[in-house]
mmCIF file of C-alpha atoms in Angstrom:
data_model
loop_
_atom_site.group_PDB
_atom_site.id
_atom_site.type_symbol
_atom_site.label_atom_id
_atom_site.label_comp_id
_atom_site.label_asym_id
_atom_site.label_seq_id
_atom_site.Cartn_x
_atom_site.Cartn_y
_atom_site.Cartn_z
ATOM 1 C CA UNK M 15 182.708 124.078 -121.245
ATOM 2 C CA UNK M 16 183.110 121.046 -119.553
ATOM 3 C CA UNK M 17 180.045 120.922 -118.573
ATOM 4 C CA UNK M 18 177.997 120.856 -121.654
ATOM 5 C CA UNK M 19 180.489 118.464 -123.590
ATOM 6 C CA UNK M 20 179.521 115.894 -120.406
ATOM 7 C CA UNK M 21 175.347 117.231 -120.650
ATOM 8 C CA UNK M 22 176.009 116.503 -124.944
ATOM 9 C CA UNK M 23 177.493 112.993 -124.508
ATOM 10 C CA UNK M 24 174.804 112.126 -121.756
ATOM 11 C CA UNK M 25 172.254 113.428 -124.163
ATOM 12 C CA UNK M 26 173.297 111.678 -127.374
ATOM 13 C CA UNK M 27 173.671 108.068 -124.764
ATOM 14 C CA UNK M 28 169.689 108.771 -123.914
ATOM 15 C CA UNK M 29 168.919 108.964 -127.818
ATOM 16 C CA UNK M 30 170.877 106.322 -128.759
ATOM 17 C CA UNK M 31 169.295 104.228 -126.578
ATOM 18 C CA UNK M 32 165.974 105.275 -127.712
ATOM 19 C CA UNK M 33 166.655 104.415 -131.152
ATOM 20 C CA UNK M 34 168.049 100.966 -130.136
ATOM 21 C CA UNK M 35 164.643 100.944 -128.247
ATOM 22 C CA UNK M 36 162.831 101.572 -131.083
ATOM 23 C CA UNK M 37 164.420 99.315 -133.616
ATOM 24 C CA UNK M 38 164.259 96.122 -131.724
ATOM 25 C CA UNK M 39 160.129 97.223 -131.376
ATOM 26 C CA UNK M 40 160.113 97.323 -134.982
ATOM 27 C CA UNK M 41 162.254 93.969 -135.727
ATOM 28 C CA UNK M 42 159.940 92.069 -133.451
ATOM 29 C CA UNK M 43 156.801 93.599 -134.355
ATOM 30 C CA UNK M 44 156.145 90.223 -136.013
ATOM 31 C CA UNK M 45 156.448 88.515 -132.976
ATOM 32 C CA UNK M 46 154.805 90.916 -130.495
ATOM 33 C CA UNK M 47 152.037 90.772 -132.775
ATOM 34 C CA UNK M 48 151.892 86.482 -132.679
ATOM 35 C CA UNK M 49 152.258 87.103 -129.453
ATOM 36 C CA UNK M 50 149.449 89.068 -128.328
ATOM 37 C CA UNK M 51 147.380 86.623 -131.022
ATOM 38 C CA UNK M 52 148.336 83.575 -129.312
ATOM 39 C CA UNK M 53 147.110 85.532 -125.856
ATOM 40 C CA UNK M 54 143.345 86.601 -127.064
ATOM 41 C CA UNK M 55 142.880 82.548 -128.647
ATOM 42 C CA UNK M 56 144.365 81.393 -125.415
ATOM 43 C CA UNK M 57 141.439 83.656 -123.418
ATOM 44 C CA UNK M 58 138.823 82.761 -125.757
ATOM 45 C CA UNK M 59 139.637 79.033 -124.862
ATOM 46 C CA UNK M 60 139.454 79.567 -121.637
ATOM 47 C CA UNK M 61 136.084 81.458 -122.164
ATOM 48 C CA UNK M 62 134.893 78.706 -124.360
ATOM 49 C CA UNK M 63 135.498 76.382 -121.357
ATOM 50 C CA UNK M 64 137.147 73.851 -123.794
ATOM 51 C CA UNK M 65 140.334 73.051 -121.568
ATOM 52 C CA UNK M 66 138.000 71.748 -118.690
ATOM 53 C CA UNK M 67 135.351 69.911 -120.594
ATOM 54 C CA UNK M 68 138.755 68.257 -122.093
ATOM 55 C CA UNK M 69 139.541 67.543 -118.242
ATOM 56 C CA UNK M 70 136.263 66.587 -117.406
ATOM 57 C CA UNK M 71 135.900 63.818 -120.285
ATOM 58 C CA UNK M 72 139.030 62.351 -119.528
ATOM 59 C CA UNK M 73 137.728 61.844 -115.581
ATOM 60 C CA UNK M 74 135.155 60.149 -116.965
ATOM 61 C CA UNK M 75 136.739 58.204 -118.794
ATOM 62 C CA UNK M 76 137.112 53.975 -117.824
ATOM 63 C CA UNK M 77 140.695 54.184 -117.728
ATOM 64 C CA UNK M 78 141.250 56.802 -115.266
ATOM 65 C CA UNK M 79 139.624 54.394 -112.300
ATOM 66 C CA UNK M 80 142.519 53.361 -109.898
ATOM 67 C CA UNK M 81 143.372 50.218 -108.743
ATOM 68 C CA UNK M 82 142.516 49.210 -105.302
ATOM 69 C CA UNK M 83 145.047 50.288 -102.608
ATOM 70 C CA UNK M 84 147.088 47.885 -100.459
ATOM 71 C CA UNK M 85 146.880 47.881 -96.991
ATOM 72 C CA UNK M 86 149.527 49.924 -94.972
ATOM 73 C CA UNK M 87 151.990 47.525 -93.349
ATOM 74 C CA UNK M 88 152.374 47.884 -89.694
ATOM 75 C CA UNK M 89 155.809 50.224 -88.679
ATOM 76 C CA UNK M 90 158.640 48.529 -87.511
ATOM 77 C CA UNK M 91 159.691 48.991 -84.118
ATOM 78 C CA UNK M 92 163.237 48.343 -83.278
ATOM 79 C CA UNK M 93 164.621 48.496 -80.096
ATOM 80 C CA UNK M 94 167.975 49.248 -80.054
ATOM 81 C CA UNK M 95 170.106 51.890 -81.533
ATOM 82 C CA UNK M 96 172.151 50.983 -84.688
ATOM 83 C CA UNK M 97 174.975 53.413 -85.347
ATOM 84 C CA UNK M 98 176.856 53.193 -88.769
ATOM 85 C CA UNK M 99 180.287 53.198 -86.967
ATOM 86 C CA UNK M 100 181.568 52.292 -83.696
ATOM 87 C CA UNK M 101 182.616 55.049 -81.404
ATOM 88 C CA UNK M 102 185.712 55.785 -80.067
ATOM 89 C CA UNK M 103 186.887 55.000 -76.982
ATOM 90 C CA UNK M 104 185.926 57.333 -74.205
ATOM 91 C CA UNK M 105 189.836 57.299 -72.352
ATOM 92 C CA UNK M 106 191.663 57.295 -75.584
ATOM 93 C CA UNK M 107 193.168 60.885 -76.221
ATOM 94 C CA UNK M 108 195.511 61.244 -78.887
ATOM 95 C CA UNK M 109 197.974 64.085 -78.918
ATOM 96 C CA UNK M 110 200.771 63.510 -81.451
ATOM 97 C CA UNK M 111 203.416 66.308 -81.788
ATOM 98 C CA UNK M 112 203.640 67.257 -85.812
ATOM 99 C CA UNK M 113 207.133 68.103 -87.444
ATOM 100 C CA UNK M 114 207.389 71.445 -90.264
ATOM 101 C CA UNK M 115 207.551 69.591 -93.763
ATOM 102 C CA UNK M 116 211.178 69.954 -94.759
#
């Protein structure tokens, strides 16, 4: 008996998700259809070739000639070793003996 009361509540969880399922489809249909619209203009575009004659006008274009470049400088070589803080001193050992907190 057990058995089927677990098989009925697993059951009615499946359909109830399918109906949940099914009403968000039919809330967003709206949507999915602008959706799907905005995807066959976007491929027609791109079949049209519009986007790169865009890109290929604005090449063209005066503005989009660069400046002359400046010449590289020359890497500095240094020859010594600068640390950000001294190091210790190599005989130094410090062993101090803590106390418990109180």
């Amino acid at each position: 008996m057990l058995a089927i009361l677990a098989s009925l509540v697993i059951a009615g969880a499946g359909v109830a998700a399918l109906v949940a399922v099914a009403a968000t489809w039919h809330g967003q249909l709206g949507a999915i259809r602008q959706l799907l619209a905005d995807a066959r203009a976007l491929e027609q575009a791109d079949a049209l070739d519009l986007d790169r004659a865009f890109l290929a006008r604005l090449i063209d274009s005066p503005l989009a000639t660069a400046a002359p470049a400046t010449p590289a400088l020359p890497p500095l070589v240094r020859s010594t070793v600068r640390r950000p803080s001294p190091r210790p001193a190599a005989g130094v050992v410090t062993k101090a003996t803590r106390r418990a907190a109180a």
